[in-house]
Tab-separated table of C-alpha atoms in Angstrom:
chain	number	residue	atom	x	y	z
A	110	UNK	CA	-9.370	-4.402	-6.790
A	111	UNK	CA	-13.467	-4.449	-6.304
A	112	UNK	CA	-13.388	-7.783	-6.024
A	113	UNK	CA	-10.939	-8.113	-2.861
A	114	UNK	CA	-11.879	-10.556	0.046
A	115	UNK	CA	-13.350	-8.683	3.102
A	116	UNK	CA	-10.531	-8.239	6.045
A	117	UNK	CA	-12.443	-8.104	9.274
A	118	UNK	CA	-9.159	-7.974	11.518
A	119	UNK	CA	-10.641	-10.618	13.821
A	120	UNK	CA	-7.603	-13.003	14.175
A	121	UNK	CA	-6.807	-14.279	17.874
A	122	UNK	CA	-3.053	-13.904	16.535
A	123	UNK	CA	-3.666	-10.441	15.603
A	124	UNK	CA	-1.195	-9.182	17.911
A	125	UNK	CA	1.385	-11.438	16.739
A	126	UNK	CA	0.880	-10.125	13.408
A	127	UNK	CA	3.369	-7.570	13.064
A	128	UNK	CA	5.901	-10.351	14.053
A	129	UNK	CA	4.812	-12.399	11.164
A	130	UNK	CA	4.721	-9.473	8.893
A	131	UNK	CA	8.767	-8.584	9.717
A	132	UNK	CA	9.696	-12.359	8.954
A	133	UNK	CA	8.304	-12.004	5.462
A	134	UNK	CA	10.007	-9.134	4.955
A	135	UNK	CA	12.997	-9.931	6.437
A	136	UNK	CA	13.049	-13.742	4.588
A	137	UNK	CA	11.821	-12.056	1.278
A	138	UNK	CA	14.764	-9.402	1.286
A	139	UNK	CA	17.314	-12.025	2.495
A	140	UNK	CA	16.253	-14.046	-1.619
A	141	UNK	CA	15.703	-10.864	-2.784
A	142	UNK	CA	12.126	-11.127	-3.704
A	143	UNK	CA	10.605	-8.105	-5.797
A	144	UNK	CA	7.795	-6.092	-3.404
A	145	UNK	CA	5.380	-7.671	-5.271
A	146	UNK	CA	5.615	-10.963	-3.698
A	147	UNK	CA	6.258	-9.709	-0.458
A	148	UNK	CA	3.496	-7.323	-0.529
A	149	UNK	CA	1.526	-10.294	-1.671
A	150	UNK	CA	2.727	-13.213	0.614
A	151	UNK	CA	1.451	-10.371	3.884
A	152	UNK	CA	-1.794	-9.907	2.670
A	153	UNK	CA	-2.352	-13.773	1.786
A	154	UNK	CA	-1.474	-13.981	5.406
A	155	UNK	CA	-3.152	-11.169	6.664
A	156	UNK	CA	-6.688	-13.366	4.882
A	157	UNK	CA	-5.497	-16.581	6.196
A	158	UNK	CA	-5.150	-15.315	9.862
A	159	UNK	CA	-8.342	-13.776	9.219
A	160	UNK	CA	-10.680	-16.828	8.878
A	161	UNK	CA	-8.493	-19.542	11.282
A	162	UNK	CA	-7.440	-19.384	14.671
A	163	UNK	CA	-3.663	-20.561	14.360
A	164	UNK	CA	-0.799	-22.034	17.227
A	165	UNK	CA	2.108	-19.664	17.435
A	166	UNK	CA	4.298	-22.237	16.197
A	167	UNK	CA	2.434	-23.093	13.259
A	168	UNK	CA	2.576	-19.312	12.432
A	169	UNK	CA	6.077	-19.953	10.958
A	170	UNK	CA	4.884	-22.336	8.431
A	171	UNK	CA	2.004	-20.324	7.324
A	172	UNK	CA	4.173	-16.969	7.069
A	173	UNK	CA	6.582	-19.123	5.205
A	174	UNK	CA	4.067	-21.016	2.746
A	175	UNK	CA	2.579	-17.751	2.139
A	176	UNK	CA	5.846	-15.864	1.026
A	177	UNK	CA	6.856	-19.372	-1.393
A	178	UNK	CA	3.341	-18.974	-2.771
A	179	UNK	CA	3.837	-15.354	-3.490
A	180	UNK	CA	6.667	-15.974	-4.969
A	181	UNK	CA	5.897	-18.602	-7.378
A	182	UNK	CA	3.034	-16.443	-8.733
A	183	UNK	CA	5.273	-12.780	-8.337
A	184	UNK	CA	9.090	-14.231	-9.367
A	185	UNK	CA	10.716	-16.421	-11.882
A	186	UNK	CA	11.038	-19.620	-10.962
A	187	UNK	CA	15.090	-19.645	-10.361
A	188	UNK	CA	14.095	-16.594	-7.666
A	189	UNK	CA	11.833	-19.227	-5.473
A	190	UNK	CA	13.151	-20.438	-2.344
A	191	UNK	CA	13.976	-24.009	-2.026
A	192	UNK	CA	13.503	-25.839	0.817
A	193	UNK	CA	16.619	-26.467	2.260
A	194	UNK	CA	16.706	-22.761	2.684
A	195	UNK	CA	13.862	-22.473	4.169
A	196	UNK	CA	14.443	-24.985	6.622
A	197	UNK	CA	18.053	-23.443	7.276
A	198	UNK	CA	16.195	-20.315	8.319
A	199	UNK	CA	17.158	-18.916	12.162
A	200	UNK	CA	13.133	-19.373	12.687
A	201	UNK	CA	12.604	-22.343	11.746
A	202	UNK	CA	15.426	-24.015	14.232
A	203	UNK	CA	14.672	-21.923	16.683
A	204	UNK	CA	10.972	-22.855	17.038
A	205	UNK	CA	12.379	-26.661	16.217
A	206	UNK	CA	10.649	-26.823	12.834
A	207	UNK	CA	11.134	-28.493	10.183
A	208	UNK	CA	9.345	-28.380	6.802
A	209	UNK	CA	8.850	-31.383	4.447
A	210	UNK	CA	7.891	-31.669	0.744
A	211	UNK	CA	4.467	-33.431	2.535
A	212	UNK	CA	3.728	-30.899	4.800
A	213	UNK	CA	4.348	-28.092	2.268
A	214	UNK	CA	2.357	-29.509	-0.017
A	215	UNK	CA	-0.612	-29.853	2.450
A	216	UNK	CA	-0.300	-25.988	3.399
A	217	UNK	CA	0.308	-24.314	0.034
A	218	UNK	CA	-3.588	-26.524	-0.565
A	219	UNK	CA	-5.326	-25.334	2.307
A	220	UNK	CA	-3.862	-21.986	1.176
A	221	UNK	CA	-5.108	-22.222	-2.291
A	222	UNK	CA	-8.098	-23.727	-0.897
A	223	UNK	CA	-9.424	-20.786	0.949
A	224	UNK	CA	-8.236	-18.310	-1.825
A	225	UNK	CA	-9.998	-20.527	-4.060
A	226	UNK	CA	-7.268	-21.105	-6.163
A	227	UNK	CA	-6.796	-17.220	-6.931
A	228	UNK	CA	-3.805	-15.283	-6.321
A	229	UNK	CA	-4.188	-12.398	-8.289
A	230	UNK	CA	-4.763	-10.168	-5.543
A	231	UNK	CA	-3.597	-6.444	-6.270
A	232	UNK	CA	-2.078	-5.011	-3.312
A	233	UNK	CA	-0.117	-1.183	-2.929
A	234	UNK	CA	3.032	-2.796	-4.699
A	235	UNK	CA	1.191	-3.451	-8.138
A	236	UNK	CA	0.036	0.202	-8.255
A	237	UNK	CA	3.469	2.188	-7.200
A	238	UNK	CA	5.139	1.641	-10.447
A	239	UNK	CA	2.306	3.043	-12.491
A	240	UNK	CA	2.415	6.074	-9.922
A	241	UNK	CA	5.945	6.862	-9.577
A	242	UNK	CA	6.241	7.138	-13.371
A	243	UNK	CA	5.140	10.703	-13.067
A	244	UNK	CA	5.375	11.308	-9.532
A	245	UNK	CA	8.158	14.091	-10.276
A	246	UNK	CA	7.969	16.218	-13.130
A	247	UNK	CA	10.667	18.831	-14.479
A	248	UNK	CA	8.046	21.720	-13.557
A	249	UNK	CA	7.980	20.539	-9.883
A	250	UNK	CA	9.310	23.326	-7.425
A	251	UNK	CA	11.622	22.045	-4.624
A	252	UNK	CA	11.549	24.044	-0.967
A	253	UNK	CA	10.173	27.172	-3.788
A	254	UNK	CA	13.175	26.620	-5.861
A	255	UNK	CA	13.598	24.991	-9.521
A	256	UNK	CA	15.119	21.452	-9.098
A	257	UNK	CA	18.351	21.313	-9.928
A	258	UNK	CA	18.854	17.135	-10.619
A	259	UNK	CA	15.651	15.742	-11.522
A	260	UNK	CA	17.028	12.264	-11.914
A	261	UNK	CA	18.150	12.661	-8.198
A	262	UNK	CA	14.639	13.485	-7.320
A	263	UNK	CA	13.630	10.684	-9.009
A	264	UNK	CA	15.674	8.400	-7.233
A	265	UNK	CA	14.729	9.903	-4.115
A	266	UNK	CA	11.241	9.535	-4.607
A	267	UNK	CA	11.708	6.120	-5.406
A	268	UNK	CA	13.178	5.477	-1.916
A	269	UNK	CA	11.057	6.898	0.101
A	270	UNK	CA	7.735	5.215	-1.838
A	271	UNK	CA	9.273	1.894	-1.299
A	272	UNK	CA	9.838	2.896	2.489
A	273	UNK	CA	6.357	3.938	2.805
A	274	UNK	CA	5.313	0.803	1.363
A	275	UNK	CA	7.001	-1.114	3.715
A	276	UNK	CA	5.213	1.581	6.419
A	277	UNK	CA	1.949	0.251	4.876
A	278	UNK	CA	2.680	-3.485	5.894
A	279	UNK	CA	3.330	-2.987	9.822
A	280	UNK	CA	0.217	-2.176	10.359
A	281	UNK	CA	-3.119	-4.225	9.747
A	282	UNK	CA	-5.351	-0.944	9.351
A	283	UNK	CA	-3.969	-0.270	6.015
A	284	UNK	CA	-5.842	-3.018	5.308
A	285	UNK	CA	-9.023	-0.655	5.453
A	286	UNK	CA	-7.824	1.334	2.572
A	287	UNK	CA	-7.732	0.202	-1.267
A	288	UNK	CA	-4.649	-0.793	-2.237
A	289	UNK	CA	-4.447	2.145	-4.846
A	290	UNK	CA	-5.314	4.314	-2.199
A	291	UNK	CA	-2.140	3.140	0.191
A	292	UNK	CA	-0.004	3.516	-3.449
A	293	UNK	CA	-1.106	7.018	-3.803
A	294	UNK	CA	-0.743	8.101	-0.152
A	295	UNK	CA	2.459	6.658	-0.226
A	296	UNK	CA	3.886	8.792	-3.185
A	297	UNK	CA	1.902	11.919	-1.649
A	298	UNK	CA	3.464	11.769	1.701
A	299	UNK	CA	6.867	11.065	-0.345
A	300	UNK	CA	6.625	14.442	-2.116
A	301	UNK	CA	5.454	16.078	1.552
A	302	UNK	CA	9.070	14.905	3.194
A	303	UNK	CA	10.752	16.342	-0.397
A	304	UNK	CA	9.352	19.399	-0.018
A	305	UNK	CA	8.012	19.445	-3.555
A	306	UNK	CA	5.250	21.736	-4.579
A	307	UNK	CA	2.891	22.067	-5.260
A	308	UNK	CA	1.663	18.864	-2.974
A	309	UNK	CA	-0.639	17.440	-5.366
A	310	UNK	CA	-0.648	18.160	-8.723
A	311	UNK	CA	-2.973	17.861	-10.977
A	312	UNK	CA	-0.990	15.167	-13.010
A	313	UNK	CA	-1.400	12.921	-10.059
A	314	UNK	CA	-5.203	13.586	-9.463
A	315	UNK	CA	-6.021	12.342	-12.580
A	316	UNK	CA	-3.659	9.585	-12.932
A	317	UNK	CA	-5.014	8.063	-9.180
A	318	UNK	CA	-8.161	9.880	-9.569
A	319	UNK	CA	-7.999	10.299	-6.099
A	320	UNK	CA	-8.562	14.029	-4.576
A	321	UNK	CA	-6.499	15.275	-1.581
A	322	UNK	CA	-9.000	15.451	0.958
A	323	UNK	CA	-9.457	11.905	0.038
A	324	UNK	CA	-5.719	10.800	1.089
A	325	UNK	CA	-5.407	12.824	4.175
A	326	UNK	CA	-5.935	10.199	6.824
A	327	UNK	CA	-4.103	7.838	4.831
A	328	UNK	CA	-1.069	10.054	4.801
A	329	UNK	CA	-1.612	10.614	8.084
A	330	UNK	CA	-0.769	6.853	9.184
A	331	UNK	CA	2.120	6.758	7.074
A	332	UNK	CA	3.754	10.020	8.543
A	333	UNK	CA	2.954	9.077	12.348
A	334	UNK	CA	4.596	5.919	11.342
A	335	UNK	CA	7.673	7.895	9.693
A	336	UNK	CA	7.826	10.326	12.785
A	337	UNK	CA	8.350	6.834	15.300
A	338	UNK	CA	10.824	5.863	13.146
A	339	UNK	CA	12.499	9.332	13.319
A	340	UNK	CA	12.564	9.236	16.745
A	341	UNK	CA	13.554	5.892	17.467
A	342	UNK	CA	17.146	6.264	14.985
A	343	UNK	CA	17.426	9.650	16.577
A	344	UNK	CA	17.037	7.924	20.695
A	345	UNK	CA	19.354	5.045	19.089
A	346	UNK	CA	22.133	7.315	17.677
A	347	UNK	CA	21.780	9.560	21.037
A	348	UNK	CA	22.482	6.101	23.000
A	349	UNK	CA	25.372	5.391	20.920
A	350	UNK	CA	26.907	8.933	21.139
A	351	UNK	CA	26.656	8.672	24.723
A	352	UNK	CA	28.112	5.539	25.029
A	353	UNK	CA	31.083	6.509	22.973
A	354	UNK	CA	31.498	9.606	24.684
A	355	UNK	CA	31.499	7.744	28.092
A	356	UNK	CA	34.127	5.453	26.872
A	357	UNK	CA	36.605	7.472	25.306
A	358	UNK	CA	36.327	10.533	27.622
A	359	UNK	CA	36.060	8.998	31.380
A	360	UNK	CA	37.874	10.460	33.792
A	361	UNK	CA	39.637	8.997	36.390
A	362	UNK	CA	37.621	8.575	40.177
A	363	UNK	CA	38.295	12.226	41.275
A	364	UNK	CA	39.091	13.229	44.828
A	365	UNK	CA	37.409	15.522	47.481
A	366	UNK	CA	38.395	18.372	45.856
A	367	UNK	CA	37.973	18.001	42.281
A	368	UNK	CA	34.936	16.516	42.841
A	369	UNK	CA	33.765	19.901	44.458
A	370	UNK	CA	35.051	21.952	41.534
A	371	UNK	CA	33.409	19.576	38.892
A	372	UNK	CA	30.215	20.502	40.586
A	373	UNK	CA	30.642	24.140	38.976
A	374	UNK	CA	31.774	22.581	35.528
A	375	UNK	CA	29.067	23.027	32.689
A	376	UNK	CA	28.998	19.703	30.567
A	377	UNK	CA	30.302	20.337	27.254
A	378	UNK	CA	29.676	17.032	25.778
A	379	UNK	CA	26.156	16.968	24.966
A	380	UNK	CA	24.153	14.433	22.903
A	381	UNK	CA	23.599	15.689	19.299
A	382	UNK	CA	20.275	17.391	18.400
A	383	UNK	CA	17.795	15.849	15.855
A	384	UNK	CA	17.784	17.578	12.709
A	385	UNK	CA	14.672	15.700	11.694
A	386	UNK	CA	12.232	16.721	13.833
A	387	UNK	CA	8.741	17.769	12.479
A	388	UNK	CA	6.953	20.754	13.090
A	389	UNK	CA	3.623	20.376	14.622
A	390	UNK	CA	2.567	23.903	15.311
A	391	UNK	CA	2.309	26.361	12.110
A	392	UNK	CA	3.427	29.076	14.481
A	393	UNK	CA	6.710	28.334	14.590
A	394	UNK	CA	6.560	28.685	10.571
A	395	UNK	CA	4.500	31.598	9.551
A	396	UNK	CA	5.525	31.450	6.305
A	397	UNK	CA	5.119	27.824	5.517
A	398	UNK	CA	2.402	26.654	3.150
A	399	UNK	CA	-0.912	24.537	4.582
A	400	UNK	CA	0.003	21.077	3.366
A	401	UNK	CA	-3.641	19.890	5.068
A	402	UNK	CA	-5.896	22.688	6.199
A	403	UNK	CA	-6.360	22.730	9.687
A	404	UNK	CA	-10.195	22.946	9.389
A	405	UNK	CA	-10.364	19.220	7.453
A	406	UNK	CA	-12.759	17.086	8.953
A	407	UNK	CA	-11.977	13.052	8.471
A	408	UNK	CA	-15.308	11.102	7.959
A	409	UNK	CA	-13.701	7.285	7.239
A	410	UNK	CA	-15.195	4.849	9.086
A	411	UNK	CA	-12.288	2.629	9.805
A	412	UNK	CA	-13.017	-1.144	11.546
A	413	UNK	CA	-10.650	-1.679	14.288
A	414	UNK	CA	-10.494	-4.837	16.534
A	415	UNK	CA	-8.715	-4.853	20.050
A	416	UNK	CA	-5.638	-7.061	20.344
A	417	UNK	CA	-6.754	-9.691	22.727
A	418	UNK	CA	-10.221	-10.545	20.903
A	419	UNK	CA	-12.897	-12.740	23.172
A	420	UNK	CA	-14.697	-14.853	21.206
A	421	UNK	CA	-17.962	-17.405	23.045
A	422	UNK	CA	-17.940	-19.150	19.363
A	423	UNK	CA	-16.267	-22.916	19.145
A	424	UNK	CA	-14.344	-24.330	16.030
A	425	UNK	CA	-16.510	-26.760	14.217
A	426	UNK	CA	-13.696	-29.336	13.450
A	427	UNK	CA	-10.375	-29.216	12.556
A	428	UNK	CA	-7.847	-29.686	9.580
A	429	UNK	CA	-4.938	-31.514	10.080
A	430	UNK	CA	-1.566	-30.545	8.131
A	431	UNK	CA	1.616	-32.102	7.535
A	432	UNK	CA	3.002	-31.251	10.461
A	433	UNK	CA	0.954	-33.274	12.507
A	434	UNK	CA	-0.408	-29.727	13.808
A	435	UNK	CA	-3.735	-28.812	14.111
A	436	UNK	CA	-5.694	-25.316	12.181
A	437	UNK	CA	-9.388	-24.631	14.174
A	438	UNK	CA	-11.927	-23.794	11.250
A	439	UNK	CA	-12.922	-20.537	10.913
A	440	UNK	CA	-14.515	-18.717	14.128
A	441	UNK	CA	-17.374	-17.206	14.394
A	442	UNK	CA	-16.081	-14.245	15.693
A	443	UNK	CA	-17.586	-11.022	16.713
A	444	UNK	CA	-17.918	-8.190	14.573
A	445	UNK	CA	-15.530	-5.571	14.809
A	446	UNK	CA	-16.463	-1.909	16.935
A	447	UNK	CA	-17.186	0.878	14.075
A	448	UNK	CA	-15.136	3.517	15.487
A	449	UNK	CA	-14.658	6.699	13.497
A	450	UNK	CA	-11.032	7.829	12.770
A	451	UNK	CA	-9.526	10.511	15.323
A	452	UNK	CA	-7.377	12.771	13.689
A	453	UNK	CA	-4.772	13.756	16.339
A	454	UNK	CA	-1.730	14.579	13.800
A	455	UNK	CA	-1.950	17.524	12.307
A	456	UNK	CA	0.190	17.909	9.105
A	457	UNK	CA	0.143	21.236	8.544
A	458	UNK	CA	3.491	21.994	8.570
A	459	UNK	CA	6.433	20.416	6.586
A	460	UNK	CA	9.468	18.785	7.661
A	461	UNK	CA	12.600	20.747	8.359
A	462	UNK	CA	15.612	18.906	7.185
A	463	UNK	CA	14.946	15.604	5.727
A	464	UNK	CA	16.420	16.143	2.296
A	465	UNK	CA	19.948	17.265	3.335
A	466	UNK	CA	21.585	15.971	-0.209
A	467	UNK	CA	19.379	18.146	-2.486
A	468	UNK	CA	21.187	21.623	-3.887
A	469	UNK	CA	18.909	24.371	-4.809
């Protein structure tokens, strides 16, 4: 993990990366590819983007080649794509693509190439099993109360690692955390939206030997993220309510005089409140514990690059794939703005009602 390439986030694509970083997750769950290789196939991408400056359309073959190379070195081999399936992908004819054996072959090099020839790179997915394996134990407390199914929690916990995970790859800044580090946050903020106490135990200290303080403004990411996602099924479900509601129950075109009386009718079909809604402001729980103290002051330098990145600095020749495409060599591209991280989420509260399903 010491030994991990530099990621300066100074791709020209950046902004197209989170596109790229859905199709590998979308292709990889389609063949049913363990985590590992698509964990693996987004950060060989993430590097690749990294040092070239790359055509939109030639995107697709690198996203692809990355996720068959990932999966070569992650899956058996009966579990690797072929290329007829690859090719049958709704990307792929959409962008008019088409991949040969030849121009495969001459992408899966230049990849190798500029990994030089190593693909043993650890990412959050190689570190979650090791974690998870005592992430709940039989003395955890759940909302204060003694679990009652501790294979539930366990299965539970499981779920919502693997959706952090997944949280970790949307977003290129995760990037400036160890891999380890995004593991452990990910199990931490899983045992935050469980309600398990205490928070972090010692059991998981020494196992990551990383401290609390330490994983704050990881966890922090990963709960904005889980918030947006909140409110986004919430808006979605609201629409469809709505809709529903507007189809079944719509009354006929009413006249002058019911229209007057409707004008004095309070509207009884209203859209249903979220029940997952986060609590921001410790007030409005007295009694709830500090998950983060209020008073924590984040020093992590984090490198962040702007989305549309101007760069005076020409390619020095080009590399020519099967495609009959064309990949600029490396930029030399200007050095990210240090920026230090601005804490504006405060989790010092605890979620309300994510954990319906669990019995005290």
């Amino acid at each position: 993990e010491l030994k991990l390439p530099s990621y300066k986030g100074q791709s020209p694509q950046l902004h197209l990366r989170r596109y790229f970083a859905d199709l590998i997750a979308i292709v990889s769950n389609r063949f049913r590819l363990c985590p590992a290789a698509r964990h693996l196939a987004v950060y060989l991408l993430d590097l690749f983007m990294d040092r070239y400056d790359i055509s939109t359309q030639q995107l697709h073959v690198v996203a692809l080649s990355c996720l068959l190379l990932a999966s070569k070195f992650e899956e058996k081999e009966d579990s690797v794509p072929k290329l007829e399936q690859l090719n049958s992908l709704g990307c792929m004819t959409n962008m008019n693509l088409v991949l040969t054996k030849q121009s495969l072959l001459h992408m899966e090099l230049l990849l190798l190439e500029t990994f030089q020839w190593n693909l043993c790179l650890p990412t959050a997915a190689h570190f979650i099993d090791y974690y998870l394996s005592i992430a709940v134990h039989e003395t955890d407390l759940h909302d204060g109360w003694p679990m009652v199914c501790l294979e539930k929690t366990k299965l539970y916990m499981a779920k919502y690692a693997d959706y952090f995970l997944e949280v970790s790859l949307q977003d290129h800044e995760f990037l400036n955390y160890a891999p380890s580090l995004v593991a452990t946050a990910c199990v931490a903020s899983s045992r935050i939206i469980l309600r398990l106490s205490p928070t972090w135990p010692t059991r998981l200290h020494h196992l990551t030997a990383y401290s609390w303080d330490f994983l704050v403004p990881c966890i922090e990411r990963l709960l904005i993220a889980h918030d947006n996602d909140v409110k986004e099924a919430n808006k979605q479900k609201g629409q469809q309510t709505q809709s529903a509601q507007h189809a079944v129950f719509q009354p006929p075109a009413p006249n002058a005089q019911q229209a007057n009386a409707q004008q004095h009718v309070p509207q009884y079909l209203q859209a249903p409140q979220s029940s997952l809604q986060y609590h921001h402001s410790a007030s409005q729980q007295p009694s709830c514990q500090q998950i983060l103290s209020s008073t924590h002051t984040a020093s992590y330098p984090l490198q962040t690059c702007p989305a549309a990145l101007h760069t005076s600095a020409q390619a020095r020749g080009h590399v020519q794939s099967g495609a009959a495409m064309a990949l600029a060599v490396p930029l030399e591209v200007k050095p990210c703005i240090s920026v230090s991280y601005n804490r504006t989420y405060q989790v010092n509260g605890r979620y309300s009602c994510i954990t319906p399903c669990f019995e005290r």
